Amino acid sequence: MPKSSTSLSKKTGNKLHRKDLYVRQKRENEKEKREARFRRKKEESRDPELRRERLEKNKPLTIDRKRVWDDVDDDSLYSSVNMEQLLKRRRMEQEEAEERQAAIANGEAVDEEGDASGDDRDSMLGSDDDDEEGDESDSKAAVQARARRVMRDDSVAPSTTSTNLDLTPEALIAKFPSLFADDTPPEPKVLITTSLNSTLHDEAHKLCTLFPNSEYKPRSSHKYGYKYSVREISKFAANRGYTTVMVLREDQKRPIGLDVVHLPVGPTFHFSISNWLDVKKIPGHGNPTNHYPELLLNNYTTPLGVLTSRLFLNLFPKNPEFQGRQVVTFHNQRDYIFVRRHRYVFRDKKATEKSVVGADGKELKGVENIRTGLQELGPRFTLKLRRIDKGIGRAGSEGDDAIQWEWKAKMEKQRTRFNL
């Protein structure tokens, strides 16, 4: 039989015989692949480490995996640095400096790398009591070092999407004290309105169902009515206990933008909206209830991402009502924020489904016969951050740093660099 690399037309002159050879050759190749697949399955069942190595080797190389970071020690909004790695490096440097200072205070010698060495001490000067105390101090120091090392080391199964809001840098806390207040924030109360002469009344009501404790106030479209500005609306809302004002912008009777004003003094976040899908157009959608939903913030790693996730966190109450089984997700991927709302439903496991396994590859106990299904509640849309103003809108911001961050066209010239 000719090899797959050779052309069958050069080996046979008859068309029907050449077709028969091609079919036979294809069948043999599929048979070899199937036998190799079953052979690999048996080997991996005996040694699970082989399967893990194969999956790690054959992992697809996507743009997200090619993401590049700025190699700077900067936590400003325009820097694309991994906050987890940056703060981890700073903590390690601080601990090394503290150990070096403690060694100098104790009279120990410190080498060029900053490690304390006790070779210069005279062992003849110590007594038995000193040796016992020294052993106890050494054991305590070893325990503390081990605890710090465990705190620094990465998890065995690190999460790739969840956002750790404890990684907020001090520069962001000083620049936006209203968003990063230490005391307990008030219960969120959102006022939703639209642009002037808008027709997006139904979309605004859908946003009211998405954000708890929200209320929709249409702006006047009368010819002789008073046209309230966003600053006047924000002042009105702040005096009545509202914590956030949202302005839904439209173009050609479609939602194109969302401005979120954090009261009472800002900042203001400007988002663009794309791919708006109404609830009725989602296949198999469900009807939402008035329960406070759970909140998922995924993949916000840079300083700008942490700031944006903090804004979304302040829009939802801190005490979700789990009996409603509703989840609102703000998933960031390549600087696009996908907003989804689901209800999860517990059901029995089907006979064809596999068991749930943990990070170690073993089956989880207690959930052998339970599965979870999702039902989307809507609405479904995508946000993209365009600008952050210091105060209430661009007109309400003053000073050189009135615009804290703004999207520019050449920011996406390098496809592997992201801002959030």
Short mmCIF file of C-alpha atoms in Angstrom, two decimals:
data_model
loop_
_atom_site.label_atom_id
_atom_site.label_comp_id
_atom_site.label_asym_id
_atom_site.label_seq_id
_atom_site.Cartn_x
_atom_site.Cartn_y
_atom_site.Cartn_z
CA MET A 1 0.00 0.00 0.00
CA PRO A 2 1.42 3.44 -0.85
CA LYS A 3 2.28 5.81 1.99
CA SER A 4 0.08 8.79 2.84
CA SER A 5 2.81 11.21 1.76
CA THR A 6 2.93 9.82 -1.79
CA SER A 7 0.38 10.65 -4.45
CA LEU A 8 -1.94 7.82 -5.42
CA SER A 9 -2.21 9.17 -8.96
CA LYS A 10 1.46 8.33 -9.55
CA LYS A 11 1.04 4.72 -8.41
CA THR A 12 -2.16 3.71 -10.20
CA GLY A 13 -3.57 4.69 -13.55
CA ASN A 14 -7.09 3.36 -13.14
CA LYS A 15 -9.52 5.85 -11.57
CA LEU A 16 -11.71 3.29 -9.80
CA HIS A 17 -8.71 1.37 -8.48
CA ARG A 18 -7.15 4.62 -7.28
CA LYS A 19 -10.38 5.50 -5.42
CA ASP A 20 -10.48 2.10 -3.78
CA LEU A 21 -6.89 2.50 -2.61
CA TYR A 22 -7.68 5.92 -1.16
CA VAL A 23 -10.67 4.60 0.81
CA ARG A 24 -8.67 1.65 2.10
CA GLN A 25 -5.79 3.90 3.11
CA LYS A 26 -8.12 6.28 4.94
CA ARG A 27 -9.75 3.39 6.79
CA GLU A 28 -6.35 2.09 7.90
CA ASN A 29 -5.33 5.55 9.19
CA GLU A 30 -8.54 5.89 11.20
CA LYS A 31 -8.03 2.42 12.63
CA GLU A 32 -4.51 3.29 13.76
CA LYS A 33 -5.73 6.51 15.38
CA ARG A 34 -8.52 4.67 17.20
CA GLU A 35 -6.15 1.99 18.48
CA ALA A 36 -3.68 4.63 19.63
CA ARG A 37 -6.48 6.49 21.42
CA PHE A 38 -7.65 3.41 23.30
CA ARG A 39 -4.05 2.45 24.11
CA ARG A 40 -3.40 5.93 25.50
CA LYS A 41 -6.62 5.73 27.52
CA LYS A 42 -5.50 2.50 29.20
CA GLU A 43 -2.06 3.92 29.98
CA GLU A 44 -3.56 7.11 31.46
CA SER A 45 -6.01 5.13 33.59
CA ARG A 46 -3.03 3.38 35.18
CA ASP A 47 -1.00 6.59 35.52
CA PRO A 48 -3.10 9.83 35.76
CA GLU A 49 0.10 11.87 35.60
CA LEU A 50 0.40 11.04 31.88
CA ARG A 51 -2.98 12.58 31.16
CA ARG A 52 -2.11 15.74 33.08
CA GLU A 53 1.15 16.11 31.14
CA ARG A 54 -0.63 15.57 27.82
CA LEU A 55 -3.29 18.19 28.57
CA GLU A 56 -0.66 20.65 29.74
CA LYS A 57 1.37 20.11 26.59
CA ASN A 58 -1.62 20.38 24.21
CA LYS A 59 -3.11 23.49 25.80
CA PRO A 60 -4.23 25.88 23.00
CA LEU A 61 -2.17 29.03 22.66
CA THR A 62 -4.81 31.79 22.76
CA ILE A 63 -4.40 35.55 22.88
CA ASP A 64 -5.21 35.49 26.60
CA ARG A 65 -2.30 33.12 27.22
CA LYS A 66 -0.03 35.40 25.16
CA ARG A 67 -0.86 38.37 27.36
CA VAL A 68 2.12 40.56 28.16
CA TRP A 69 2.61 42.68 31.29
CA ASP A 70 4.47 45.91 31.84
CA ASP A 71 7.74 45.18 33.64
CA VAL A 72 7.50 48.20 35.96
CA ASP A 73 6.99 48.73 39.67
CA ASP A 74 4.05 51.05 39.12
CA ASP A 75 0.42 50.77 40.24
CA SER A 76 -1.07 53.67 38.29
CA LEU A 77 -4.19 53.27 36.19
CA TYR A 78 -2.31 53.32 32.89
CA SER A 79 0.08 50.49 33.83
CA SER A 80 -0.76 46.93 32.86
CA VAL A 81 0.75 45.05 35.80
CA ASN A 82 -0.48 41.98 37.63
CA MET A 83 -1.44 43.31 41.05
CA GLU A 84 -1.10 39.89 42.70
CA GLN A 85 2.48 39.42 41.49
CA LEU A 86 3.41 43.06 42.16
CA LEU A 87 2.18 43.07 45.77
CA LYS A 88 3.69 39.63 46.32
CA ARG A 89 7.09 40.94 45.19
CA ARG A 90 6.75 44.04 47.38
CA ARG A 91 5.83 41.90 50.40
CA MET A 92 8.84 39.67 49.88
CA GLU A 93 11.17 42.67 49.59
CA GLN A 94 9.69 44.16 52.77
CA GLU A 95 10.15 40.92 54.68
CA GLU A 96 13.76 40.63 53.51
CA ALA A 97 14.43 44.19 54.63
CA GLU A 98 12.88 43.51 58.05
CA GLU A 99 14.97 40.35 58.48
CA ARG A 100 18.10 42.27 57.51
CA GLN A 101 17.36 45.03 60.03
CA ALA A 102 16.64 42.48 62.76
CA ALA A 103 19.92 40.72 62.03
CA ILE A 104 21.83 44.01 62.22
CA ALA A 105 20.12 44.89 65.51
CA ASN A 106 21.15 41.52 66.98
CA GLY A 107 24.75 42.04 65.97
CA GLU A 108 24.79 39.30 63.34
CA ALA A 109 26.83 39.55 60.20
CA VAL A 110 24.93 40.23 56.98
CA ASP A 111 26.35 39.15 53.65
CA GLU A 112 25.91 40.96 50.37
CA GLU A 113 22.61 39.19 49.64
CA GLY A 114 21.18 40.33 52.96
CA ASP A 115 21.13 36.93 54.69
CA ALA A 116 22.17 36.86 58.31
CA SER A 117 25.00 34.47 59.16
CA GLY A 118 25.98 33.53 62.67
CA ASP A 119 29.51 32.31 61.85
CA ASP A 120 31.17 35.35 63.45
CA ARG A 121 29.75 34.63 66.87
CA ASP A 122 32.02 32.87 69.32
CA SER A 123 30.45 29.57 70.34
CA MET A 124 32.53 29.46 73.55
CA LEU A 125 30.66 32.45 75.01
CA GLY A 126 27.29 30.74 75.21
CA SER A 127 25.95 28.59 78.04
CA ASP A 128 23.50 25.72 78.16
CA ASP A 129 20.59 28.07 78.98
CA ASP A 130 21.49 30.25 76.05
CA ASP A 131 21.52 27.17 73.83
CA GLU A 132 18.04 26.16 74.98
CA GLU A 133 16.68 29.69 74.47
CA GLY A 134 18.38 29.83 71.10
CA ASP A 135 16.78 26.54 70.06
CA GLU A 136 13.36 27.83 71.07
CA SER A 137 13.86 31.10 69.18
CA ASP A 138 15.12 29.19 66.15
CA SER A 139 12.04 26.97 66.18
CA LYS A 140 9.73 29.99 66.46
CA ALA A 141 11.57 31.73 63.63
CA ALA A 142 11.28 28.60 61.50
CA VAL A 143 7.53 28.42 62.14
CA GLN A 144 7.10 32.09 61.21
CA ALA A 145 9.21 31.69 58.08
CA ARG A 146 7.18 28.64 57.07
CA ALA A 147 3.92 30.57 57.58
CA ARG A 148 5.20 33.45 55.44
CA ARG A 149 6.33 31.02 52.77
CA VAL A 150 2.92 29.35 52.70
CA MET A 151 1.28 32.77 52.40
CA ARG A 152 3.56 33.71 49.51
CA ASP A 153 3.36 30.46 47.58
CA ASP A 154 0.75 30.05 44.87
CA SER A 155 -2.20 27.78 45.43
CA VAL A 156 -2.15 24.18 44.23
CA ALA A 157 -5.21 24.92 42.09
CA PRO A 158 -5.10 28.71 41.58
CA SER A 159 -8.20 30.40 40.29
CA THR A 160 -7.75 31.97 36.89
CA THR A 161 -10.71 34.31 36.92
CA SER A 162 -11.84 35.37 40.41
CA THR A 163 -10.76 38.83 41.52
CA ASN A 164 -9.10 39.34 44.91
CA LEU A 165 -10.20 42.78 46.09
CA ASP A 166 -7.68 42.68 48.94
CA LEU A 167 -4.97 43.53 46.39
CA THR A 168 -5.98 47.18 46.18
CA PRO A 169 -2.88 49.43 46.06
CA GLU A 170 -2.56 52.36 48.42
CA ALA A 171 -2.48 54.85 45.51
CA LEU A 172 -6.01 53.88 44.47
CA ILE A 173 -7.30 54.10 48.03
CA ALA A 174 -5.85 57.61 48.40
CA LYS A 175 -7.20 58.78 45.02
CA PHE A 176 -10.70 57.30 45.38
CA PRO A 177 -11.51 57.30 49.11
CA SER A 178 -15.27 57.15 48.54
CA LEU A 179 -15.02 53.83 46.68
CA PHE A 180 -12.49 52.25 49.08
CA ALA A 181 -13.93 53.40 52.40
CA ASP A 182 -12.87 51.38 55.44
CA ASP A 183 -16.20 51.72 57.20
CA THR A 184 -19.24 49.74 56.11
CA PRO A 185 -20.71 51.32 52.97
CA PRO A 186 -24.41 52.23 52.99
CA GLU A 187 -27.03 50.07 51.37
CA PRO A 188 -26.86 50.61 47.59
CA LYS A 189 -29.64 52.76 46.19
CA VAL A 190 -29.49 53.40 42.45
CA LEU A 191 -31.27 56.05 40.41
CA ILE A 192 -31.54 55.11 36.73
CA THR A 193 -32.36 57.65 34.03
CA THR A 194 -31.77 58.12 30.32
CA SER A 195 -30.48 60.76 27.97
CA LEU A 196 -32.75 63.62 26.87
CA ASN A 197 -35.74 62.72 24.69
CA SER A 198 -34.92 59.03 25.01
CA THR A 199 -37.13 56.12 24.00
CA LEU A 200 -35.31 53.44 26.04
CA HIS A 201 -37.95 53.14 28.75
CA ASP A 202 -38.23 49.36 28.53
CA GLU A 203 -34.42 48.90 28.64
CA ALA A 204 -34.22 51.17 31.69
CA HIS A 205 -36.85 49.06 33.48
CA LYS A 206 -34.81 45.95 32.66
CA LEU A 207 -31.79 47.57 34.34
CA CYS A 208 -33.96 48.17 37.41
CA THR A 209 -34.52 44.43 37.68
CA LEU A 210 -30.79 43.80 37.30
CA PHE A 211 -29.60 46.20 40.04
CA PRO A 212 -31.35 45.84 43.43
CA ASN A 213 -32.89 48.88 45.15
CA SER A 214 -32.97 50.81 41.89
CA GLU A 215 -35.59 53.21 40.57
CA TYR A 216 -36.18 54.62 37.09
CA LYS A 217 -36.93 58.32 36.58
CA PRO A 218 -37.52 59.37 32.94
CA ARG A 219 -36.09 62.71 31.92
CA SER A 220 -38.52 65.28 30.53
CA SER A 221 -39.09 65.13 26.78
CA HIS A 222 -41.55 68.03 26.69
CA LYS A 223 -40.67 70.85 24.35
CA TYR A 224 -40.94 73.49 27.06
CA GLY A 225 -39.82 71.24 29.94
CA TYR A 226 -36.71 72.01 31.97
CA LYS A 227 -33.72 69.97 30.79
CA TYR A 228 -31.97 68.84 33.98
CA SER A 229 -28.25 68.17 33.64
CA VAL A 230 -26.49 65.14 35.09
CA ARG A 231 -24.90 67.30 37.80
CA GLU A 232 -28.32 68.58 38.89
CA ILE A 233 -29.74 65.06 38.88
CA SER A 234 -26.78 63.82 40.93
CA LYS A 235 -27.25 66.60 43.49
CA PHE A 236 -30.95 65.78 43.70
CA ALA A 237 -30.19 62.06 44.16
CA ALA A 238 -27.46 62.61 46.78
CA ASN A 239 -29.83 64.69 48.92
CA ARG A 240 -32.33 61.83 48.89
CA GLY A 241 -30.01 59.03 49.93
CA TYR A 242 -29.07 57.58 46.55
CA THR A 243 -25.58 56.14 46.23
CA THR A 244 -25.32 55.85 42.43
CA VAL A 245 -26.80 57.50 39.34
CA MET A 246 -26.89 55.67 36.01
CA VAL A 247 -27.52 57.39 32.70
CA LEU A 248 -28.46 55.12 29.80
CA ARG A 249 -27.48 56.66 26.48
CA GLU A 250 -29.05 55.76 23.16
CA ASP A 251 -28.53 56.13 19.43
CA GLN A 252 -31.12 55.17 16.82
CA LYS A 253 -33.35 53.74 19.56
CA ARG A 254 -30.64 51.37 20.78
CA PRO A 255 -28.59 51.54 24.01
CA ILE A 256 -25.02 52.55 23.20
CA GLY A 257 -23.60 53.73 26.54
CA LEU A 258 -23.93 53.69 30.30
CA ASP A 259 -22.59 56.43 32.59
CA VAL A 260 -22.24 55.45 36.26
CA VAL A 261 -21.83 58.28 38.79
CA HIS A 262 -20.72 57.34 42.29
CA LEU A 263 -22.35 59.78 44.72
CA PRO A 264 -21.93 62.24 46.26
CA VAL A 265 -18.78 63.58 44.55
CA GLY A 266 -17.82 61.00 41.95
CA PRO A 267 -15.94 59.44 40.23
CA THR A 268 -17.86 58.91 36.98
CA PHE A 269 -17.35 55.84 34.80
CA HIS A 270 -18.30 55.97 31.13
CA PHE A 271 -19.01 52.63 29.43
CA SER A 272 -20.05 51.83 25.89
CA ILE A 273 -22.72 49.14 25.37
CA SER A 274 -22.76 46.59 22.57
CA ASN A 275 -24.64 43.38 21.80
CA TRP A 276 -27.71 44.29 23.86
CA LEU A 277 -30.10 41.33 23.88
CA ASP A 278 -33.50 41.71 25.45
CA VAL A 279 -34.87 39.12 27.85
CA LYS A 280 -37.59 37.95 25.46
CA LYS A 281 -35.03 37.10 22.76
CA ILE A 282 -32.96 34.77 24.99
CA PRO A 283 -33.89 31.12 24.32
CA GLY A 284 -35.25 29.37 27.40
CA HIS A 285 -35.01 32.45 29.59
CA GLY A 286 -36.46 32.61 33.08
CA ASN A 287 -38.24 35.30 35.08
CA PRO A 288 -36.18 37.09 37.75
CA THR A 289 -37.33 37.56 41.33
CA ASN A 290 -36.71 40.33 43.84
CA HIS A 291 -34.01 38.42 45.75
CA TYR A 292 -30.61 40.03 46.18
CA PRO A 293 -28.30 38.22 43.74
CA GLU A 294 -24.82 36.87 44.25
CA LEU A 295 -22.04 38.73 42.45
CA LEU A 296 -19.16 37.27 40.42
CA LEU A 297 -16.26 39.52 39.34
CA ASN A 298 -13.89 37.66 37.05
CA ASN A 299 -10.44 38.47 35.71
CA TYR A 300 -9.76 41.99 37.03
CA THR A 301 -6.03 41.97 37.74
CA THR A 302 -4.59 45.41 36.92
CA PRO A 303 -5.07 48.58 39.03
CA LEU A 304 -7.69 49.80 36.56
CA GLY A 305 -9.42 46.43 36.73
CA VAL A 306 -9.48 46.48 40.54
CA LEU A 307 -10.99 49.98 40.47
CA THR A 308 -13.67 48.92 37.97
CA SER A 309 -14.55 45.81 39.95
CA ARG A 310 -14.87 47.93 43.09
CA LEU A 311 -17.45 50.09 41.31
CA PHE A 312 -19.52 47.01 40.43
CA LEU A 313 -19.18 45.75 44.00
CA ASN A 314 -20.74 48.96 45.36
CA LEU A 315 -23.81 48.50 43.14
CA PHE A 316 -24.99 45.34 44.90
CA PRO A 317 -25.89 44.64 48.55
CA LYS A 318 -23.33 42.78 50.62
CA ASN A 319 -25.89 40.22 51.87
CA PRO A 320 -27.10 38.10 48.92
CA GLU A 321 -30.26 36.07 49.40
CA PHE A 322 -29.21 32.55 48.52
CA GLN A 323 -32.75 31.20 48.43
CA GLY A 324 -33.26 33.12 45.17
CA ARG A 325 -30.30 31.26 43.54
CA GLN A 326 -29.57 34.24 41.27
CA VAL A 327 -26.07 35.18 40.13
CA VAL A 328 -24.94 38.32 38.30
CA THR A 329 -21.59 37.98 36.51
CA PHE A 330 -19.28 40.75 35.28
CA HIS A 331 -16.74 38.74 33.32
CA ASN A 332 -13.77 40.64 31.89
CA GLN A 333 -12.05 39.19 28.85
CA ARG A 334 -9.73 41.23 26.63
CA ASP A 335 -11.07 44.49 28.15
CA TYR A 336 -14.68 43.61 27.30
CA ILE A 337 -17.01 43.14 30.27
CA PHE A 338 -19.72 40.55 29.61
CA VAL A 339 -22.76 41.05 31.85
CA ARG A 340 -24.91 37.98 32.47
CA ARG A 341 -27.55 36.99 35.01
CA HIS A 342 -28.44 33.36 35.71
CA ARG A 343 -30.42 31.22 38.09
CA TYR A 344 -28.81 27.95 39.11
CA VAL A 345 -30.98 24.88 39.62
CA PHE A 346 -29.97 21.71 41.46
CA ARG A 347 -31.00 18.46 39.78
CA ASP A 348 -30.19 14.75 39.89
CA LYS A 349 -27.24 13.38 37.98
CA LYS A 350 -27.99 11.54 34.76
CA ALA A 351 -26.58 8.09 34.10
CA THR A 352 -24.43 9.37 31.24
CA GLU A 353 -22.80 12.17 33.28
CA LYS A 354 -19.48 11.87 35.06
CA SER A 355 -18.85 12.57 38.71
CA VAL A 356 -17.54 15.92 39.93
CA VAL A 357 -13.82 15.89 40.65
CA GLY A 358 -11.72 18.34 42.63
CA ALA A 359 -8.42 20.01 41.85
CA ASP A 360 -6.54 16.84 42.82
CA GLY A 361 -8.49 14.73 40.30
CA LYS A 362 -10.46 12.80 42.95
CA GLU A 363 -14.23 12.68 43.23
CA LEU A 364 -15.82 15.12 45.67
CA LYS A 365 -17.72 13.46 48.47
CA GLY A 366 -21.30 14.51 49.19
CA VAL A 367 -22.18 15.63 45.64
CA GLU A 368 -22.02 12.30 43.83
CA ASN A 369 -25.64 12.41 42.63
CA ILE A 370 -26.14 16.19 42.35
CA ARG A 371 -25.72 18.39 39.31
CA THR A 372 -26.30 22.10 38.70
CA GLY A 373 -28.08 23.62 35.72
CA LEU A 374 -28.19 27.27 34.62
CA GLN A 375 -31.10 29.32 33.35
CA GLU A 376 -30.34 32.76 31.95
CA LEU A 377 -32.57 35.59 33.18
CA GLY A 378 -31.22 38.50 31.13
CA PRO A 379 -30.72 41.13 29.98
CA ARG A 380 -27.50 40.29 28.16
CA PHE A 381 -25.04 42.98 27.06
CA THR A 382 -21.35 43.86 26.83
CA LEU A 383 -19.58 46.85 28.41
CA LYS A 384 -16.30 48.51 27.50
CA LEU A 385 -14.70 51.14 29.71
CA ARG A 386 -14.04 54.41 27.87
CA ARG A 387 -13.28 57.09 30.45
CA ILE A 388 -13.07 57.76 34.20
CA ASP A 389 -13.69 61.30 35.43
CA LYS A 390 -12.63 62.51 38.85
CA GLY A 391 -15.92 64.26 39.65
CA ILE A 392 -19.43 64.12 38.25
CA GLY A 393 -18.82 64.01 34.53
CA ARG A 394 -16.15 65.86 32.60
CA ALA A 395 -17.76 69.25 33.32
CA GLY A 396 -17.84 68.53 37.05
CA SER A 397 -14.15 67.54 37.23
CA GLU A 398 -11.53 70.19 37.85
CA GLY A 399 -7.75 70.30 37.86
CA ASP A 400 -5.08 68.65 35.78
CA ASP A 401 -6.17 65.17 36.84
CA ALA A 402 -9.83 65.70 35.94
CA ILE A 403 -9.71 62.71 33.60
CA GLN A 404 -8.24 59.84 35.62
CA TRP A 405 -8.18 57.42 32.71
CA GLU A 406 -9.32 57.53 29.08
CA TRP A 407 -9.33 54.95 26.33
CA LYS A 408 -7.26 55.93 23.31
CA ALA A 409 -7.26 54.44 19.86
CA LYS A 410 -3.67 53.17 19.86
CA MET A 411 -4.15 51.28 23.12
CA GLU A 412 -5.26 48.23 21.12
CA LYS A 413 -2.40 48.37 18.65
CA GLN A 414 -0.64 45.61 20.59
CA ARG A 415 -3.21 42.81 20.72
CA THR A 416 -1.58 41.02 23.66
CA ARG A 417 -1.68 43.99 26.05
CA PHE A 418 -4.88 44.64 28.01
CA ASN A 419 -5.85 47.37 30.47
CA LEU A 420 -8.22 45.52 32.80
#
